[in-house]
Short mmCIF file of C-alpha atoms and ligand atoms in Angstrom, two decimals:
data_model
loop_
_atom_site.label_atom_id
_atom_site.label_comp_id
_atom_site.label_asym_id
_atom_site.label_seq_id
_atom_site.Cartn_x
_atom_site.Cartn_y
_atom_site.Cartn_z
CA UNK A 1 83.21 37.33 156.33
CA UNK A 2 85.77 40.12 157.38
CA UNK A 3 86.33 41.38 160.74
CA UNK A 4 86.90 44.95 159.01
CA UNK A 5 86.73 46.24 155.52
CA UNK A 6 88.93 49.13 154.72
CA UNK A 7 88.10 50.75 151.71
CA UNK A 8 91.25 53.41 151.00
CA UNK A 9 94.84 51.83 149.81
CA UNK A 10 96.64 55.02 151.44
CA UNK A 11 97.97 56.14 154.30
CA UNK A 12 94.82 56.13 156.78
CA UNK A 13 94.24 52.95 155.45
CA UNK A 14 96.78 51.39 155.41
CA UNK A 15 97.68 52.20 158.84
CA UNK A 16 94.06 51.07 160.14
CA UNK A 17 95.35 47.75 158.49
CA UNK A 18 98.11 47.36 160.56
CA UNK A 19 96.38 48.35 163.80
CA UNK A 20 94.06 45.79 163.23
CA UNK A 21 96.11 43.36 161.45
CA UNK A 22 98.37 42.86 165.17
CA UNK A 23 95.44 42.62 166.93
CA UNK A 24 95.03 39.52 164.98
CA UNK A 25 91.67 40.63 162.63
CA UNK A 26 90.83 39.35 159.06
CA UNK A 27 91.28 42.50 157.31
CA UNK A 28 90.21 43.40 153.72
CA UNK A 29 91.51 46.05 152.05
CA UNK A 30 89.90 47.43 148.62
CA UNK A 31 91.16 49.99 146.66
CA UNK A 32 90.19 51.55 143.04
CA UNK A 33 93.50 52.37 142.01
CA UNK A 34 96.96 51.41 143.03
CA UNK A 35 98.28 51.70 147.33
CA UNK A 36 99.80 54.62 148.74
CA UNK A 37 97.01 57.37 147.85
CA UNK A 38 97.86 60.44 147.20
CA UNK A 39 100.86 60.62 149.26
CA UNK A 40 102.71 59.22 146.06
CA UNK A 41 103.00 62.32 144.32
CA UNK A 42 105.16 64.13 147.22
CA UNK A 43 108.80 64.41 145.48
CA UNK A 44 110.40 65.04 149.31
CA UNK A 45 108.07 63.72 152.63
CA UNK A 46 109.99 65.82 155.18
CA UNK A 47 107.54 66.89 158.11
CA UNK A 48 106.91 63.13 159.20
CA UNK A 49 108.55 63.03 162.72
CA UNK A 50 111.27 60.43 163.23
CA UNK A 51 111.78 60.32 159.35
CA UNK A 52 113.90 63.19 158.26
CA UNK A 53 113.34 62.58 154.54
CA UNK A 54 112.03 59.97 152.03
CA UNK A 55 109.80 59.95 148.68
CA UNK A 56 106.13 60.02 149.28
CA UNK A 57 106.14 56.50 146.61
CA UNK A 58 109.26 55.17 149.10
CA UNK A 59 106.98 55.56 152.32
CA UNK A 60 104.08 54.33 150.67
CA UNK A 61 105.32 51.18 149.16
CA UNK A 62 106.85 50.34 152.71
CA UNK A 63 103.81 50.54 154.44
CA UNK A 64 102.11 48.53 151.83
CA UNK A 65 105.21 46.07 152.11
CA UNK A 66 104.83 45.85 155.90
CA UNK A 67 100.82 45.69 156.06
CA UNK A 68 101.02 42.74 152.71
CA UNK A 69 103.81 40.91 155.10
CA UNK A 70 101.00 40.73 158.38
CA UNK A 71 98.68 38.68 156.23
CA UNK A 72 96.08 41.50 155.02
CA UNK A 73 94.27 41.04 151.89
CA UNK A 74 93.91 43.26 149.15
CA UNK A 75 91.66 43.77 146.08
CA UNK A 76 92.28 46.10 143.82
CA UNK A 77 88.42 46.94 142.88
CA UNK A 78 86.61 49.83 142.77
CA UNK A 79 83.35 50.22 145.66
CA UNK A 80 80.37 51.50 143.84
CA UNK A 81 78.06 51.70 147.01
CA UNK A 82 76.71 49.93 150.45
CA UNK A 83 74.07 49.06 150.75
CA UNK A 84 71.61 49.16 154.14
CA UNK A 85 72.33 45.64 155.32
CA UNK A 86 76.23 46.94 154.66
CA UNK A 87 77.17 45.07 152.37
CA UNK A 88 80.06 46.60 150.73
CA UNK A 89 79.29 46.24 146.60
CA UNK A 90 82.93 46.38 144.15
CA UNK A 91 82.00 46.59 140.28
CA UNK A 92 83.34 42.48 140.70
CA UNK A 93 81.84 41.27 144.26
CA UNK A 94 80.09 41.52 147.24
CA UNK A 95 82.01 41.79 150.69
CA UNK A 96 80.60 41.24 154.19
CA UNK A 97 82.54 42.83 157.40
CA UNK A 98 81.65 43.21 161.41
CA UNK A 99 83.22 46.85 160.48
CA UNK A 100 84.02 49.26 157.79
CA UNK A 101 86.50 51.69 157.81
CA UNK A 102 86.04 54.56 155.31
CA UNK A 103 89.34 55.94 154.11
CA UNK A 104 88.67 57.21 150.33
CA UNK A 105 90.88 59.89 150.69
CA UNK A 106 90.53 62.60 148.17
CA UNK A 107 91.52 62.97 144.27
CA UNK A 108 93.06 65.80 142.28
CA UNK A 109 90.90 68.50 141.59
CA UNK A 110 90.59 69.78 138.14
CA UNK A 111 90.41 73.15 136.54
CA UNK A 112 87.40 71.95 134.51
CA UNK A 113 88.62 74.10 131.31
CA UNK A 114 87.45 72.57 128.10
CA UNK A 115 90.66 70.93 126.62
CA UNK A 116 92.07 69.56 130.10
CA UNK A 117 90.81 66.06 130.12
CA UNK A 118 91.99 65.63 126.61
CA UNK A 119 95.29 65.95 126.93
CA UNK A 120 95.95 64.60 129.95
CA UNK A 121 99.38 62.63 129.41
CA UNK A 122 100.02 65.05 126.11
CA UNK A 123 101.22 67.89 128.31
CA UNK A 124 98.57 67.87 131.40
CA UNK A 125 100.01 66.43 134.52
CA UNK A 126 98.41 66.02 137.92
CA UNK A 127 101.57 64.41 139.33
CA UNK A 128 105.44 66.38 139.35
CA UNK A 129 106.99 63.61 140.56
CA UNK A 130 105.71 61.18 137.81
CA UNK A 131 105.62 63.12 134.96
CA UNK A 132 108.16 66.03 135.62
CA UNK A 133 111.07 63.78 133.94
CA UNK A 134 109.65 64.33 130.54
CA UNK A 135 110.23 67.74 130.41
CA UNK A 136 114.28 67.85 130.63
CA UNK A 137 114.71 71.05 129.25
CA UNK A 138 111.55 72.19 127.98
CA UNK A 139 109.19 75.06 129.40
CA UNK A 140 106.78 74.07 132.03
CA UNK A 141 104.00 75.90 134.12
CA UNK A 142 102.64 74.67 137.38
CA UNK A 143 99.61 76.33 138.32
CA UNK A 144 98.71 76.65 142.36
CA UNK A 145 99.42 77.99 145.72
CA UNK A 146 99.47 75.48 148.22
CA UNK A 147 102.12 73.19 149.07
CA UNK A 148 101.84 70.57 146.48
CA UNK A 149 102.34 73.58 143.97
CA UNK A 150 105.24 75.02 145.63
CA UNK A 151 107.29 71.35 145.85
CA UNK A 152 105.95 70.64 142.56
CA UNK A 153 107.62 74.52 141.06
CA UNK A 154 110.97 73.38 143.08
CA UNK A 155 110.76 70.09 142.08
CA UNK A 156 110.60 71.05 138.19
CA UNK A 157 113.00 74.22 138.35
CA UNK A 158 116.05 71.32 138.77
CA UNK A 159 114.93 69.58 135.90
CA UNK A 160 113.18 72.01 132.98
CA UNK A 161 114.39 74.81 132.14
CA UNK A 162 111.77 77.13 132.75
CA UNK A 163 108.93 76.87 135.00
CA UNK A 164 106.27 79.54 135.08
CA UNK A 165 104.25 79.22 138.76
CA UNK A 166 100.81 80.61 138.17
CA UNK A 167 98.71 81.52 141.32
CA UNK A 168 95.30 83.31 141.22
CA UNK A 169 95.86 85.14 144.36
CA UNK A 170 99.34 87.09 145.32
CA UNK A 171 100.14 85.33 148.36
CA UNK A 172 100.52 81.34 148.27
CA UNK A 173 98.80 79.37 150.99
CA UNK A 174 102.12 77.15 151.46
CA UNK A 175 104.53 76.94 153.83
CA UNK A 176 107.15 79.65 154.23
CA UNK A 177 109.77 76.84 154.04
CA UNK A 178 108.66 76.11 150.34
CA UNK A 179 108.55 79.19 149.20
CA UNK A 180 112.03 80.52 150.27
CA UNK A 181 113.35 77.20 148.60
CA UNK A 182 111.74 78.47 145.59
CA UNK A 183 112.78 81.56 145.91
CA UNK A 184 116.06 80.32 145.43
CA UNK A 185 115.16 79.15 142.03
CA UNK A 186 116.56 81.50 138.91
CA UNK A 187 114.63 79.84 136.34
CA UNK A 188 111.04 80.00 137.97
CA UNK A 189 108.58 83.00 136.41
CA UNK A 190 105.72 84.01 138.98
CA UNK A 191 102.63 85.00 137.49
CA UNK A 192 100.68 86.53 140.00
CA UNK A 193 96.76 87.34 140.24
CA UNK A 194 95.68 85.05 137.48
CA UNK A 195 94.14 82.22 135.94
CA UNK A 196 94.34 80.12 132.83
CA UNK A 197 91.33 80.43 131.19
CA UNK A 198 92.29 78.21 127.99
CA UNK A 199 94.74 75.14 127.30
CA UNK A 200 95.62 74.92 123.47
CA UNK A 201 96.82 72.44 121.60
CA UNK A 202 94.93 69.51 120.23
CA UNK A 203 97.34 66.20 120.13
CA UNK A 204 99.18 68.17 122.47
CA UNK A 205 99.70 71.12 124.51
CA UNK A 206 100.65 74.31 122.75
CA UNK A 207 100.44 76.98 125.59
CA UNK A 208 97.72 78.48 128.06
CA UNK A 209 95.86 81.60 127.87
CA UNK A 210 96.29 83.20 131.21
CA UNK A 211 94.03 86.21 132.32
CA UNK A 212 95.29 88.23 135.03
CA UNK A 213 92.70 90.62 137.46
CA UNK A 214 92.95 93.60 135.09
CA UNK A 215 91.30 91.23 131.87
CA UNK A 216 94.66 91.44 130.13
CA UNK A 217 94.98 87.46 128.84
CA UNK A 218 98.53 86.52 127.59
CA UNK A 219 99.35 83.08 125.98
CA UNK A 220 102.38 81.81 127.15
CA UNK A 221 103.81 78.94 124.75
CA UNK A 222 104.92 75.87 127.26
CA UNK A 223 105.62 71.72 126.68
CA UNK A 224 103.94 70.98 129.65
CA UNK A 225 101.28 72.03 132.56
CA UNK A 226 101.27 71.02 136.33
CA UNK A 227 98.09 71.10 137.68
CA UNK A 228 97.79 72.02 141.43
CA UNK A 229 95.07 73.26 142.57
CA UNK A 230 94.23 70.57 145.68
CA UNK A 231 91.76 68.11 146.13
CA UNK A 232 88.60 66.93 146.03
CA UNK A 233 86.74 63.94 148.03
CA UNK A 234 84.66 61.14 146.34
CA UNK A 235 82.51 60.13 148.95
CA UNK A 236 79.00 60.53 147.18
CA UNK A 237 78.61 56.67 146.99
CA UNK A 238 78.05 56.88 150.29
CA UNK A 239 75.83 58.98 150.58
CA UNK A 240 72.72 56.82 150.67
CA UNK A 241 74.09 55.47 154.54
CA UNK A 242 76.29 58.03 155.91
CA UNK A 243 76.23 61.91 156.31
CA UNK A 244 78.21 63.98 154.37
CA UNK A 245 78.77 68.02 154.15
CA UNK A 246 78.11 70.34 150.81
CA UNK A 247 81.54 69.59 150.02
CA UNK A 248 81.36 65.82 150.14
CA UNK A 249 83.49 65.26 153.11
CA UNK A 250 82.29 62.76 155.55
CA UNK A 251 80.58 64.24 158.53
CA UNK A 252 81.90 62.96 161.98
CA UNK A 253 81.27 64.55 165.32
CA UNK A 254 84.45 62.26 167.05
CA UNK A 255 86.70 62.10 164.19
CA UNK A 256 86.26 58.75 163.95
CA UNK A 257 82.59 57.53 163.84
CA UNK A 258 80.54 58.37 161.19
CA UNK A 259 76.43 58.73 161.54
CA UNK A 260 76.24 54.68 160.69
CA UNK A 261 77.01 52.28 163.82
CA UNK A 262 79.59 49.93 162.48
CA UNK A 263 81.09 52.61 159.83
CA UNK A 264 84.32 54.53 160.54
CA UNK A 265 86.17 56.87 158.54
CA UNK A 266 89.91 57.67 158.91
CA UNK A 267 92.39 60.51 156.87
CA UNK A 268 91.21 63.05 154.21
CA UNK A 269 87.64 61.58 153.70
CA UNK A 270 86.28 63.16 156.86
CA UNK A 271 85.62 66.77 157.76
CA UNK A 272 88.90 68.02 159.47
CA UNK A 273 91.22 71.00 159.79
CA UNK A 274 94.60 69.61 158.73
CA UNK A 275 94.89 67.21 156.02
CA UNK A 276 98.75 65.38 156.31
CA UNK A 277 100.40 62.35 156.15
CA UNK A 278 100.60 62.41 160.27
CA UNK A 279 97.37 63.51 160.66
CA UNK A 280 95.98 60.62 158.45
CA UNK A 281 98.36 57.93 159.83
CA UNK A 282 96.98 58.84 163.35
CA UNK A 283 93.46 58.67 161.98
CA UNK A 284 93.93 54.97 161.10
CA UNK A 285 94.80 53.74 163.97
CA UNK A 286 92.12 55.51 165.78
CA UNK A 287 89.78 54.01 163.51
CA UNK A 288 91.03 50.73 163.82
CA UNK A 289 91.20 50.44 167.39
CA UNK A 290 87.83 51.82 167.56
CA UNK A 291 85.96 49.83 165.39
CA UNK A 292 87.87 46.53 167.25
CA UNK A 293 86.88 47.85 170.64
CA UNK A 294 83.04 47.87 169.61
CA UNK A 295 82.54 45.14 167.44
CA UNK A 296 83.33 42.71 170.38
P1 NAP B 1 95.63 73.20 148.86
O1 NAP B 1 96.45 73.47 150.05
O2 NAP B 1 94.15 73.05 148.99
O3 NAP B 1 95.93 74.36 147.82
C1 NAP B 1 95.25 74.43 146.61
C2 NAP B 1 95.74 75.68 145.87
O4 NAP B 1 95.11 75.71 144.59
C3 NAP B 1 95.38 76.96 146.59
O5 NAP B 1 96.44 77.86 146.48
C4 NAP B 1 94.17 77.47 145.83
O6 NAP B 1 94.09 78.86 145.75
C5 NAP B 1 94.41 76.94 144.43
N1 NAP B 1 93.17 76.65 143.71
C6 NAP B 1 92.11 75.91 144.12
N2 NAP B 1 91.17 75.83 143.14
C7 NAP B 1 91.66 76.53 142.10
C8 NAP B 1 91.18 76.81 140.80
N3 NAP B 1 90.01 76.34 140.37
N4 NAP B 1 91.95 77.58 139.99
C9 NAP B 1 93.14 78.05 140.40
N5 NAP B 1 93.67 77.82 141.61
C10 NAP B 1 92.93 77.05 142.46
O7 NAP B 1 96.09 71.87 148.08
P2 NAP B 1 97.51 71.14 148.03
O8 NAP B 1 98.59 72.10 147.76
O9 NAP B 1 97.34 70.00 147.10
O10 NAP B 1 97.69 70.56 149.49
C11 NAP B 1 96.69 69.69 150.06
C12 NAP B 1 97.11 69.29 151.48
O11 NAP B 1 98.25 68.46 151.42
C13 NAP B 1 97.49 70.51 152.32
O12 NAP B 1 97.09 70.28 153.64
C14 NAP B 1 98.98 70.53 152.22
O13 NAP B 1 99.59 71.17 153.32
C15 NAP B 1 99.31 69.05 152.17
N6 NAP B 1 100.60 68.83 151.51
C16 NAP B 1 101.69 68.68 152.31
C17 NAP B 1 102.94 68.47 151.74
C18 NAP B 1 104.11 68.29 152.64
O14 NAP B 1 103.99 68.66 153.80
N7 NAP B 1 105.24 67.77 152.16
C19 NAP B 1 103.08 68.44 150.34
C20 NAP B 1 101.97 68.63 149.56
C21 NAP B 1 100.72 68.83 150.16
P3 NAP B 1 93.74 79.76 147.04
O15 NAP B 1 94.94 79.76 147.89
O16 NAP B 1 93.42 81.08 146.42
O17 NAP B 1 92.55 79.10 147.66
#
C-alpha cells in the first residue's frame, strides 16, 4: 500500500513526487515509457525562470536523478485502467494507494496519412533532437507551426542542409522569438498554406506530396520528415471513473481535483490554457500537496 500513486514519469509527475516524497510519503511512480515526458524532445529549455538554458533530456534526467535519490519508487509499466475500488491495474500488477495523481501527459499527434506509421525510424521522426543527427547534410522537412516546429526547423537548419518548414496556415502559432531565429536561417524553405497529403517511399522515405490551398500538389524529394503537429492526450483508460472532455483531456473544475474523491491530475492531462514545463511543474506540486492535505 502507497500513500500516492503517480502515474506520469514527466515533469508534473515527477515534481508531485518530490512534493510528496519531503513530506515523507511512500510514493509510486509508474510510467509506460521512459522519465522525463515529453519535455525530452526540447533541443534548448529557455523560458524556465532561474534556468537560463539547458536540454529538455538534461532537465529531465535531473529531476528524475533528484526524485530516484529521495527514495521514490518507480515501475516502468504501462496502466491499462482503475478500476471502482481504485485499484490502479499495469499490464504486470495491481497497485493500491490512499491517492492517485493523474499526470499522463500527452503524446505526439500524428498526421494519420497512410505510409506514416511504416516508416517511422526510415525517415519519419517525431523527435528533432533525437533523430535530427542522422541527417548531416541531407534534405529534411519539418512540418508545423507551433513552437516545437519552429525549434525543431532551427534546430535542423545547423545540421542538414536543407530544411523545408511546411505549415498549413500562413502565420505560425509560435513565439515571435522562434521565428526571428529562424528567420535567420539561409537554408530553411517555407512552404506556406499546405499540407502533405502523401509520404512515399516504402523501406524508406522518398519525398512528400504536398498540396497547397489552390489544389496544386508538388512532391518534394527529402531524406527525412519532422513531424510537428502537437499533441494529443491518452486519458481514455480513465474514462470509466473520471470525467473527461470530447478531446480526452481530463475535466477539473480546480485544476487539481478531478470528478473522483481521492484522484488528482497534474500537467498536460487536464483541461488548461497553457501547456509548459512551468505550468506543469507548478501543477505537481499542487497536486501533491493536495492530495496529502486530504488523505489525512
Ligand atoms: P501546438 O502549439 O499545438 O502546435 C501544433 C501545430 O501543428 C499548429 O501550428 C497546428 O496548426 C499544426 N497542426 C495540428 N494538426 C495538424 C495537422 N493534422 N496537419 C498539419 N498541421 C497540423 O503544438 P507544439 O508546437 O508541439 O507545442 C505544444 C505546447 O508545448 C505549446 O504550448 C508550446 O508552446 C509548448 N512548447 C514550448 C516550447 C518552449 O517553450 N521551449 C517548445 C516546444 C513546445 P494551426 O496553427 O493551424 O492549428
Amino acid at each position: 500500500m502507497y500513500d500516492i500513486i503517480i502515474v506520469g514519469a514527466g515533469p508534473a509527475g515527477l515534481t508531485a513526487a518530490l512534493y510528496a516524497l519531503r513530506a515523507n510519503k511512500k510514493v509510486l511512480v509508474l510510467e509506460a515509457k521512459t522519465y522525463g515526458g515529453q519535455i525530452v524532445n526540447a533541443s534548448k529549455v529557455e523560458n524556465y525562470p532561474g534556468v537560463k538554458s539547458i536540454s529538455g533530456f538534461d532537465y529531465a534526467k535531473v529531476l528524475y536523478e533528484q526524485v530516484k535519490d529521495l527514495g521514490a519508487d518507480f515501475k516502468f509499466e504501462t496502466v491499462v485502467r482503475i478500476d471502482e475500488e481504485k485499484n490502479v491495474i499495469t499490464s504486470k500488477n495491481t497497485y493500491q494507494a490512499k491517492a492517485i495523481i493523474l499526470a499522463t501527459g500527452a503524446e505526439n499527434r500524428k498526421l494519420r496519412l497512410e505510409n506514416e506509421e511504416n516508416l517511422i525510424g526510415k525517415g519519419v521522426s517525431y523527435c528533432a533532437t533525437c533523430d535530427g543527427n542522422f541527417y548531416k547534410n541531407k534534405v529534411v522537412a519539418v512540418v508545423g507551426g507551433g513552437n516545437t516546429a519552429l525549434e525543431d526547423a532551427v534546430y535542423l537548419s545547423n545540421i542538414a542542409s536543407k530544411v523545408y518548414l511546411i505549415h498549413r496556415r500562413d502565420s505560425f502559432r509560435g513565439e515571435e522569438t522562434y521565428v526571428d531565429e529562424l528567420r535567420k536561417q539561409e537554408n530553411v524553405e517555407y512552404i506556406l498554406n499546405a499540407n502533405i497529403v502523401k509520404i512515399n517511399g516504402e523501406d524508406k522515405i522518398e519525398s512528400i506530396d504536398v498540396k497547397n490551398i489552390d489544389g496544386n500538389i508538388q512532391t518534394i524529394v527529402i531524406d527525412g520528415l519532422f513531424i510537428a503537429v502537437g499533441q494529443e492526450p491518452k486519458n481514455e483508460i480513465f474514462k470509466n471513473i473520471i470525467e473527461i472532455d470530447k478531446n480526452g483531456y481530463i475535466i477539473s473544475e480546480d485544476g487539481v481535483h478531478t470528478s473522483q474523491k481521492g484522484i488528482y491530475v497534474a500537467g498536460d492531462a487536464r483541461v488548461k490554457t497553457l501547456r509548459q514545463l512551468t505550468t506543469a511543474v507548478s501543477d505537481g506540486a499542487i497536486a501533491a500537496t493536495t492530495a496529502i492535505k486530504e488523505m489525512r
